[in-house]
GROMACS .gro file of C-alpha atoms in nm:
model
  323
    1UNK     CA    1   0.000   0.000   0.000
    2UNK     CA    2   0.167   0.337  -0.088
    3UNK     CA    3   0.049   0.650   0.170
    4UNK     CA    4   0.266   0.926   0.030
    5UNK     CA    5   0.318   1.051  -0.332
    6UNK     CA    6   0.725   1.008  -0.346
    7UNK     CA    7   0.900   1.322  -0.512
    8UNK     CA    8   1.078   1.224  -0.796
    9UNK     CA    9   1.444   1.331  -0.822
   10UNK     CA   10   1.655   1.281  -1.101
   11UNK     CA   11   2.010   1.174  -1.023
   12UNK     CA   12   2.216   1.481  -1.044
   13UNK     CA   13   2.467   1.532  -1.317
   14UNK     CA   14   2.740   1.619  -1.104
   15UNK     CA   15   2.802   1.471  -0.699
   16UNK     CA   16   2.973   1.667  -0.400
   17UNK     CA   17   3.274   1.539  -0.227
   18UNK     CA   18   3.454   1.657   0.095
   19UNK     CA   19   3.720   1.810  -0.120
   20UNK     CA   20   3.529   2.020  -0.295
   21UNK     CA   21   3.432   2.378  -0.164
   22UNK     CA   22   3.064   2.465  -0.088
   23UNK     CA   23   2.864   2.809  -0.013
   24UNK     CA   24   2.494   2.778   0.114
   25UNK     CA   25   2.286   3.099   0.145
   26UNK     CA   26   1.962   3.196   0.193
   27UNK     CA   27   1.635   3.050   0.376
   28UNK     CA   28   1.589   2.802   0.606
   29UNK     CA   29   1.676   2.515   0.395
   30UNK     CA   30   2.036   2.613   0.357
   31UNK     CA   31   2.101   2.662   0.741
   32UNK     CA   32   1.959   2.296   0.788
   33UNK     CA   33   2.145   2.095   0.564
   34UNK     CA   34   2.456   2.326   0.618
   35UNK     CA   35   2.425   2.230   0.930
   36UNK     CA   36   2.417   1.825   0.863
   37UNK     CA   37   2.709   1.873   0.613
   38UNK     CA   38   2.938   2.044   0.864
   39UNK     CA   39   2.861   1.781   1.079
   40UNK     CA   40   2.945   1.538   0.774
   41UNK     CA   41   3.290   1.731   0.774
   42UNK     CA   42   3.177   1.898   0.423
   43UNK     CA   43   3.397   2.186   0.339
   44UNK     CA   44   3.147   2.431   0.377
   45UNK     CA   45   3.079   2.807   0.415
   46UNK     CA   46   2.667   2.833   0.515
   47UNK     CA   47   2.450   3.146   0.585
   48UNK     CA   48   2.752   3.335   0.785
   49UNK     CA   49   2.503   3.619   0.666
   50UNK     CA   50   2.235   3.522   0.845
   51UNK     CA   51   1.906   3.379   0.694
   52UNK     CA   52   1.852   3.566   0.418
   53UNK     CA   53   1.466   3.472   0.291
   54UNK     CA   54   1.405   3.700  -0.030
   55UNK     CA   55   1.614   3.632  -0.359
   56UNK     CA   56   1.698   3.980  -0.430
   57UNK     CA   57   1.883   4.002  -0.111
   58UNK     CA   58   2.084   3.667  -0.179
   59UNK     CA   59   2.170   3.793  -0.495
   60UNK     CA   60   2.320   4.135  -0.378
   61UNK     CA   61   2.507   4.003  -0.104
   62UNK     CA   62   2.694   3.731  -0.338
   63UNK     CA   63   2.746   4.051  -0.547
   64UNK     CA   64   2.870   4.203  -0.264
   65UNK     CA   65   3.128   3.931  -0.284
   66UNK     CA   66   3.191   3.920  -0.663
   67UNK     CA   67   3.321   4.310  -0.676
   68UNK     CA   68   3.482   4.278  -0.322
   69UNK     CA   69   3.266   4.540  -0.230
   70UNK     CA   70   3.336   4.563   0.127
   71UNK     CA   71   3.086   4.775   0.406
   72UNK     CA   72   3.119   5.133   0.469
   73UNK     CA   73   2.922   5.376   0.715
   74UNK     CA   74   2.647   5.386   0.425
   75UNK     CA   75   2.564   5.022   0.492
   76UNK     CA   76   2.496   5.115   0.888
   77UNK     CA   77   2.212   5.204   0.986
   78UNK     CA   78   2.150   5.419   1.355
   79UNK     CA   79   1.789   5.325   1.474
   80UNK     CA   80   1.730   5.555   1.728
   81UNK     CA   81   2.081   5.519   1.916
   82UNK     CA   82   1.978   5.200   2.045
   83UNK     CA   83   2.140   4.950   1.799
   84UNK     CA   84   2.354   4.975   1.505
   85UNK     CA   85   2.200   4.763   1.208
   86UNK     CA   86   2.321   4.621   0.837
   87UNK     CA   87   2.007   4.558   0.635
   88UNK     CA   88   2.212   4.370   0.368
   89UNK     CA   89   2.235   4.077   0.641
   90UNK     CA   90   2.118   3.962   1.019
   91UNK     CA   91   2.393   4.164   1.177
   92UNK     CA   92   2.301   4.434   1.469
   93UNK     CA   93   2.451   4.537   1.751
   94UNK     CA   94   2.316   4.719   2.059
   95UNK     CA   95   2.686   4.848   2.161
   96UNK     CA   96   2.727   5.163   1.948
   97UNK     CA   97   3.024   5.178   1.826
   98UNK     CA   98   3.044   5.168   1.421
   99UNK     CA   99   3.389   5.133   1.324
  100UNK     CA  100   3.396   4.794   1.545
  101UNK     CA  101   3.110   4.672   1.404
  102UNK     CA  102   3.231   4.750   1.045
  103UNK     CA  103   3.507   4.621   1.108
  104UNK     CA  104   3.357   4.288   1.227
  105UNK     CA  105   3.123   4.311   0.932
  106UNK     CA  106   3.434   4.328   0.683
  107UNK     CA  107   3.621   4.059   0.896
  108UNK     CA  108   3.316   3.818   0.812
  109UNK     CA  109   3.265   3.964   0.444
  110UNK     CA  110   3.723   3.858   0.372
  111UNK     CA  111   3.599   3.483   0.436
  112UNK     CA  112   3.296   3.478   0.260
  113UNK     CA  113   3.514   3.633  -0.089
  114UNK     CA  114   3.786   3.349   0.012
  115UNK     CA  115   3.466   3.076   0.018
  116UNK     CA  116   3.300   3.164  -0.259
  117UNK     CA  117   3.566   3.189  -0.471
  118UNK     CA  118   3.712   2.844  -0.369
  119UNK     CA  119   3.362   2.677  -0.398
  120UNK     CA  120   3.258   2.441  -0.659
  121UNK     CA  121   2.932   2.423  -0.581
  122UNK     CA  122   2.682   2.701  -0.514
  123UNK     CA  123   2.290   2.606  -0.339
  124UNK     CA  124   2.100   2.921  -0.343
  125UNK     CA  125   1.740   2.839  -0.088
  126UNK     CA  126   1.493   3.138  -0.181
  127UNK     CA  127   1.209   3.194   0.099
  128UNK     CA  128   0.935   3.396  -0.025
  129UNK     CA  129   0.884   3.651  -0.309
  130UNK     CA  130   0.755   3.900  -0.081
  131UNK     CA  131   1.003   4.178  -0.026
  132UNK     CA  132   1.019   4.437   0.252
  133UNK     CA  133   1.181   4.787   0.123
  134UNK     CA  134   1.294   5.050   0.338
  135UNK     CA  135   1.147   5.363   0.271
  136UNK     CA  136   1.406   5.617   0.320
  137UNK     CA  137   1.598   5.445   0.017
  138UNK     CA  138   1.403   5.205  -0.153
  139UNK     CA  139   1.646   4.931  -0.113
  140UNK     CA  140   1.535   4.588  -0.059
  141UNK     CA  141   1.610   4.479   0.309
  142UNK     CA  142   1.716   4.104   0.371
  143UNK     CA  143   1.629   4.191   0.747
  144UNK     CA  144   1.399   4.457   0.933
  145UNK     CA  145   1.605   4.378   1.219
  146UNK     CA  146   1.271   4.388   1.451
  147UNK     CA  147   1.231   4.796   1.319
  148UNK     CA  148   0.868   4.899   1.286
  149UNK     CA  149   0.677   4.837   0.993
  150UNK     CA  150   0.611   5.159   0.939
  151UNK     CA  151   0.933   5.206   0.822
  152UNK     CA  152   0.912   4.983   0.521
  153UNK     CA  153   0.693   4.941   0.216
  154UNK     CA  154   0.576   4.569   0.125
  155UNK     CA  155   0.549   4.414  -0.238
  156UNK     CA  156   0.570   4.087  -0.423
  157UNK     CA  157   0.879   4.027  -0.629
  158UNK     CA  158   0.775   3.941  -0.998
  159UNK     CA  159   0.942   3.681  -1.174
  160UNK     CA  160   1.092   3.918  -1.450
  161UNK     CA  161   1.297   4.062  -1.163
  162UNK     CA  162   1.444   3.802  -1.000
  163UNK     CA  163   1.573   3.630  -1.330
  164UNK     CA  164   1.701   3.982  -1.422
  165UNK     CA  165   1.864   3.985  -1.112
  166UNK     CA  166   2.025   3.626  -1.149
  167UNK     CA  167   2.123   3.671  -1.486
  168UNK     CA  168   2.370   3.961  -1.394
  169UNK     CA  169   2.497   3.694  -1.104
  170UNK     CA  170   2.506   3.361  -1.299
  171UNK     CA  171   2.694   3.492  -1.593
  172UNK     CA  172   2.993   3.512  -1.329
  173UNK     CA  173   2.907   3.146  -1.184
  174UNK     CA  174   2.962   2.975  -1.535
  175UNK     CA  175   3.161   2.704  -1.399
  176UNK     CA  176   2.997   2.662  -1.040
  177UNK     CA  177   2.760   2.434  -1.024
  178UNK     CA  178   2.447   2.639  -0.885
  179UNK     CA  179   2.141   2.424  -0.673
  180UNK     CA  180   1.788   2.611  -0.616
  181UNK     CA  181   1.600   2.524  -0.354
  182UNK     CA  182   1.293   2.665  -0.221
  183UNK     CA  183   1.234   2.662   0.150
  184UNK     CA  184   0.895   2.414   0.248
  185UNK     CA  185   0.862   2.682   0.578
  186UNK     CA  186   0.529   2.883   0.502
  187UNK     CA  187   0.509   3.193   0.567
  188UNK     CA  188   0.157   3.223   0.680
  189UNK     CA  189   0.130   3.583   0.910
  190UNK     CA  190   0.024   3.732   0.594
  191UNK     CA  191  -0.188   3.429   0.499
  192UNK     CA  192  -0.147   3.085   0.311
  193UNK     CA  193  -0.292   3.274  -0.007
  194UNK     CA  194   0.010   3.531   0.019
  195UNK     CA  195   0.277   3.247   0.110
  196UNK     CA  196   0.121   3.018  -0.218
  197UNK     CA  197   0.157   3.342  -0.415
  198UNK     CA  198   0.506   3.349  -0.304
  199UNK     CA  199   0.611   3.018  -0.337
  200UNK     CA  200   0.476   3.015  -0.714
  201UNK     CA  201   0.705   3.305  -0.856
  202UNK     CA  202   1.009   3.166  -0.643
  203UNK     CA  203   0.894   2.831  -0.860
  204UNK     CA  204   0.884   3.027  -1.196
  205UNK     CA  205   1.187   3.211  -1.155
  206UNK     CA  206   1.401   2.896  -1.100
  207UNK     CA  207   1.249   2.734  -1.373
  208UNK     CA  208   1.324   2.982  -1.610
  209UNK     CA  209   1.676   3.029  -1.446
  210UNK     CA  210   1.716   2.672  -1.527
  211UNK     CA  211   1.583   2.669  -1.900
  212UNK     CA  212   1.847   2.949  -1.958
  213UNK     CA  213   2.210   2.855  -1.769
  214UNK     CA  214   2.321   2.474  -1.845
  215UNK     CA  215   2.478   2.445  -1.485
  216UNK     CA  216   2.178   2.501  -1.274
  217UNK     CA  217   1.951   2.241  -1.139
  218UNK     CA  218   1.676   2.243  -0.875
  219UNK     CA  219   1.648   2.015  -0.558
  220UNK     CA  220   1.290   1.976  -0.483
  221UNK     CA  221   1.282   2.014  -0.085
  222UNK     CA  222   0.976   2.196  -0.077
  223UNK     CA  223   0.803   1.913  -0.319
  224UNK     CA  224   0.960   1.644  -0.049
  225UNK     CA  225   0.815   1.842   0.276
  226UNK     CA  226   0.509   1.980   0.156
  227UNK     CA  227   0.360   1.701  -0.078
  228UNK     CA  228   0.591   1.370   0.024
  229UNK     CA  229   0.543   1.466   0.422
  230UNK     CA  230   0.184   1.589   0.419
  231UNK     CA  231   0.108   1.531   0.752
  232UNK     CA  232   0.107   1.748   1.115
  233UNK     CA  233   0.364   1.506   1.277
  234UNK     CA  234   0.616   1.607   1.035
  235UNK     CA  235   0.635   1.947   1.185
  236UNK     CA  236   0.702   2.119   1.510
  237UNK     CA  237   0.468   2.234   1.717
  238UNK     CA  238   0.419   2.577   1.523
  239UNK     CA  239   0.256   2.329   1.263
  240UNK     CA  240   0.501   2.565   0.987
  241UNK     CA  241   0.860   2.423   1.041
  242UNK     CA  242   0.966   2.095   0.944
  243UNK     CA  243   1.077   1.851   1.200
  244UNK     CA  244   1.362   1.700   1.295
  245UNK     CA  245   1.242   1.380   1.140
  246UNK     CA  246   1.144   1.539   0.843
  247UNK     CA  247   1.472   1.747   0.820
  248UNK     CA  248   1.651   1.408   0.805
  249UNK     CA  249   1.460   1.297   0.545
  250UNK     CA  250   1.511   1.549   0.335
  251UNK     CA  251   1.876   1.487   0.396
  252UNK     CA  252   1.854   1.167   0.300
  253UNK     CA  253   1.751   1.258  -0.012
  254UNK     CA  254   1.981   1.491  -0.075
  255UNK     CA  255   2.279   1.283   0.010
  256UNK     CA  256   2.086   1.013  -0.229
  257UNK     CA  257   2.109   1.262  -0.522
  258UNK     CA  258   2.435   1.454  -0.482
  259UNK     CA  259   2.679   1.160  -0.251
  260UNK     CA  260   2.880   0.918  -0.457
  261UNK     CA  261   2.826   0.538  -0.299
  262UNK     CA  262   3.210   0.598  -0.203
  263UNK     CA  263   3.098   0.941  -0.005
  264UNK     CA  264   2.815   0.832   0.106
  265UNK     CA  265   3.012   0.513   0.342
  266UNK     CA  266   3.227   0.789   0.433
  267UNK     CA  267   2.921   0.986   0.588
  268UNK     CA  268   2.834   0.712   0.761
  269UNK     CA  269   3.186   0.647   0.889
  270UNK     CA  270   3.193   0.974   0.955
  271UNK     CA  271   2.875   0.942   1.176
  272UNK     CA  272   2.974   0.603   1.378
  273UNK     CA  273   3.274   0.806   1.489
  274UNK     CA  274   3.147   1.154   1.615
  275UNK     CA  275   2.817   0.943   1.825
  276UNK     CA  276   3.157   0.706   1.952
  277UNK     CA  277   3.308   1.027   2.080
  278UNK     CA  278   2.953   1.170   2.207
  279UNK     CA  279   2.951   0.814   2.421
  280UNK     CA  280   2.907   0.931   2.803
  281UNK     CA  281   3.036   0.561   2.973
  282UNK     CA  282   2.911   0.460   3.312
  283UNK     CA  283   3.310   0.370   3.422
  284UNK     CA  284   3.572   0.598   3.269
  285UNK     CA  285   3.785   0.399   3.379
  286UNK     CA  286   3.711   0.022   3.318
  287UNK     CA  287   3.905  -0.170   3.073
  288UNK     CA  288   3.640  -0.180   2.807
  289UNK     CA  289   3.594   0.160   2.793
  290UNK     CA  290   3.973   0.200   2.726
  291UNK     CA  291   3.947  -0.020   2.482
  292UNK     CA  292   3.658   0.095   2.299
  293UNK     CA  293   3.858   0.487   2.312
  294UNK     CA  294   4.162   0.302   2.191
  295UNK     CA  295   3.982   0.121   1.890
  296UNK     CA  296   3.812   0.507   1.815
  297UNK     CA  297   4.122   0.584   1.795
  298UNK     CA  298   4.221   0.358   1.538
  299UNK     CA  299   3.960   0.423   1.327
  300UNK     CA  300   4.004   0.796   1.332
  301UNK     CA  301   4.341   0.739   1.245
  302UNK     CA  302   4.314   0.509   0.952
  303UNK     CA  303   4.044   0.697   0.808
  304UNK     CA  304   4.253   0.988   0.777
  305UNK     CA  305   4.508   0.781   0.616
  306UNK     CA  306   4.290   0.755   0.304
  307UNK     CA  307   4.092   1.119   0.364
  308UNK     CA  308   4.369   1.307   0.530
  309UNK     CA  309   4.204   1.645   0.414
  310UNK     CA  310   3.926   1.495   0.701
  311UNK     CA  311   3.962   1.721   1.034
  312UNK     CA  312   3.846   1.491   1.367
  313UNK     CA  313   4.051   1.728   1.609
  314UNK     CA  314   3.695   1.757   1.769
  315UNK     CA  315   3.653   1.408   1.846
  316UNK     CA  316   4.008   1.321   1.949
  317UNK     CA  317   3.933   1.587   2.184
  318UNK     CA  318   3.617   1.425   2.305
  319UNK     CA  319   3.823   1.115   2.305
  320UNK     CA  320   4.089   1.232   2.539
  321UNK     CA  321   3.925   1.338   2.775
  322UNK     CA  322   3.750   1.021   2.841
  323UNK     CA  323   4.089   0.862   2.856
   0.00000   0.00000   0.00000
């Protein structure tokens, strides 16, 4: 008996190793499974900007990077002398003082330039079409940083834009493979007709993004949570973010379509030796427990004989001490 509609995913024409270079930004999505490939000891740079949920945003701050364009006292924003803000990101800070936080902001932006331009592989998650702008300039804010709303103007993206927008970006990304995603979290204070009119231009901009530029592709997560998982228990108790359980399985997936066989045992290696170093034992000190650090050991060390570019410093740590 089948009780789901599975998403269909073609294999993907190219796969992700740990020696390749990664850059996640954007929505939800991308802060997820950035998080489950750090832990999979992916070579990864993920949403050091903060989650960023409107296209237009993503695509000015990878700009940002592209020119080195790095942040000046036009990019701060004063509210009120209580905290100093960057709307291109999720940065604020309630300690006044603007060349340290520029200076921190530019610290952040020198490793983002170094990770993008080392990546091989580019996933872009897009959260909703629906834009906030701030009035006093009309630029497109990727964060209101908690200011009133009377301080910004609301509109839906259109499609025309957002490829516009891309096309200027993917021109530069020619041989970078580039993964769309579009984030399954609705965004329903505005209403599930406003979030579905969202969702579909993020869905028609990608498409046409993909009909045009040879090296992009689409990962359906949103198709996997929202059709695949259509049920309550696969959420949280805000009955709008996915679950733990359902974050895994969409991980699964994705290691399905983008892991070698070869990468995918490592993963799982990988795995078996970070919950061995998580172990809390009842006796530190009995002989079994020694033994089952010293064979840990082992393992760590002969993995890294055939991945030495592999860091487990962590979980020799974690290790050690129970030694």
């Amino acid at each position: 008996m089948i009780l789901s509609i599975p998403t269909k995913i073609p294999q993907s024409n190219f796969k992700i190793s740990h020696n390749e270079g990664l850059f996640l930004i954007g929505s939800c999505f991308s802060q997820n499974i950035g998080h489950r490939l750090k832990e999979a000891k992916f070579n990864i740079s993920s949403n050091s900007f903060g989650t960023i949920y409107n296209p237009i945003s993503i695509a000015e701050n990878l700009h940002r990077l592209l020119k080195v364009k790095h942040y000046d006292g036009n990019d701060i924003y004063n509210y009120k002398d209580e905290k100093l803000v960057n709307f291109s990101n999720q940065s604020s800070s309630h300690k006044i003082d603007e060349s340290a936080f520029l200076m921190k902001e530019n610290d952040k932006l020198a490793a983002d330039i170094l990770a993008l331009n080392q990546s091989n592989t580019i996933i872009l998650t897009f959260g909703t079409a629906w834009a906030y702008e701030w009035k006093e300039t009309s630029q497109i804010v990727a964060n209101c940083h908690k200011i009133p709303n009377t301080f910004f103007s609301k509109r839906l993206l259109t499609v025309a834009e957002i490829v516009t927008k891309y096309d200027e970006l993917l021109n530069h990304f020619k041989t970078k493979n580039i993964v769309f995603t579009v984030s399954p979290v609705r965004h329903a204070k505005g209403g599930l007709h406003e979030n579905n009119l969202s969702k579909s231009t993020l869905h028609l901009a990608i498409n046409e993004l993909m009909n045009k530029y040879e090296n992009c592709s689409y990962f359906p997560a949103y198709e996997i949570v929202i059709d695949e998982l259509r049920d309550y228990r696969f959420y949280k108790e805000d009955m709008i973010h996915p679950s733990d359980q359902a974050i895994n399985y969409v991980w699964d997936k994705f290691s399905e379509t983008y892991f070698e066989p070869s990468t995918l045992d490592l993963v799982e290696q990988i795995f078996k030796i970070k919950n061995a170093a998580a172990h809390k034992p009842f006796n530190y000190e009995s002989i079994g427990h020694k033994q089952f650090v010293a064979k840990q050991t082992e393992l760590i060390n002969k993995l890294k004989q055939t991945a030495p570019y592999l860091d487990f410093e962590q979980e020799i740590s974690q290790l050690n001490q129970q030694n």
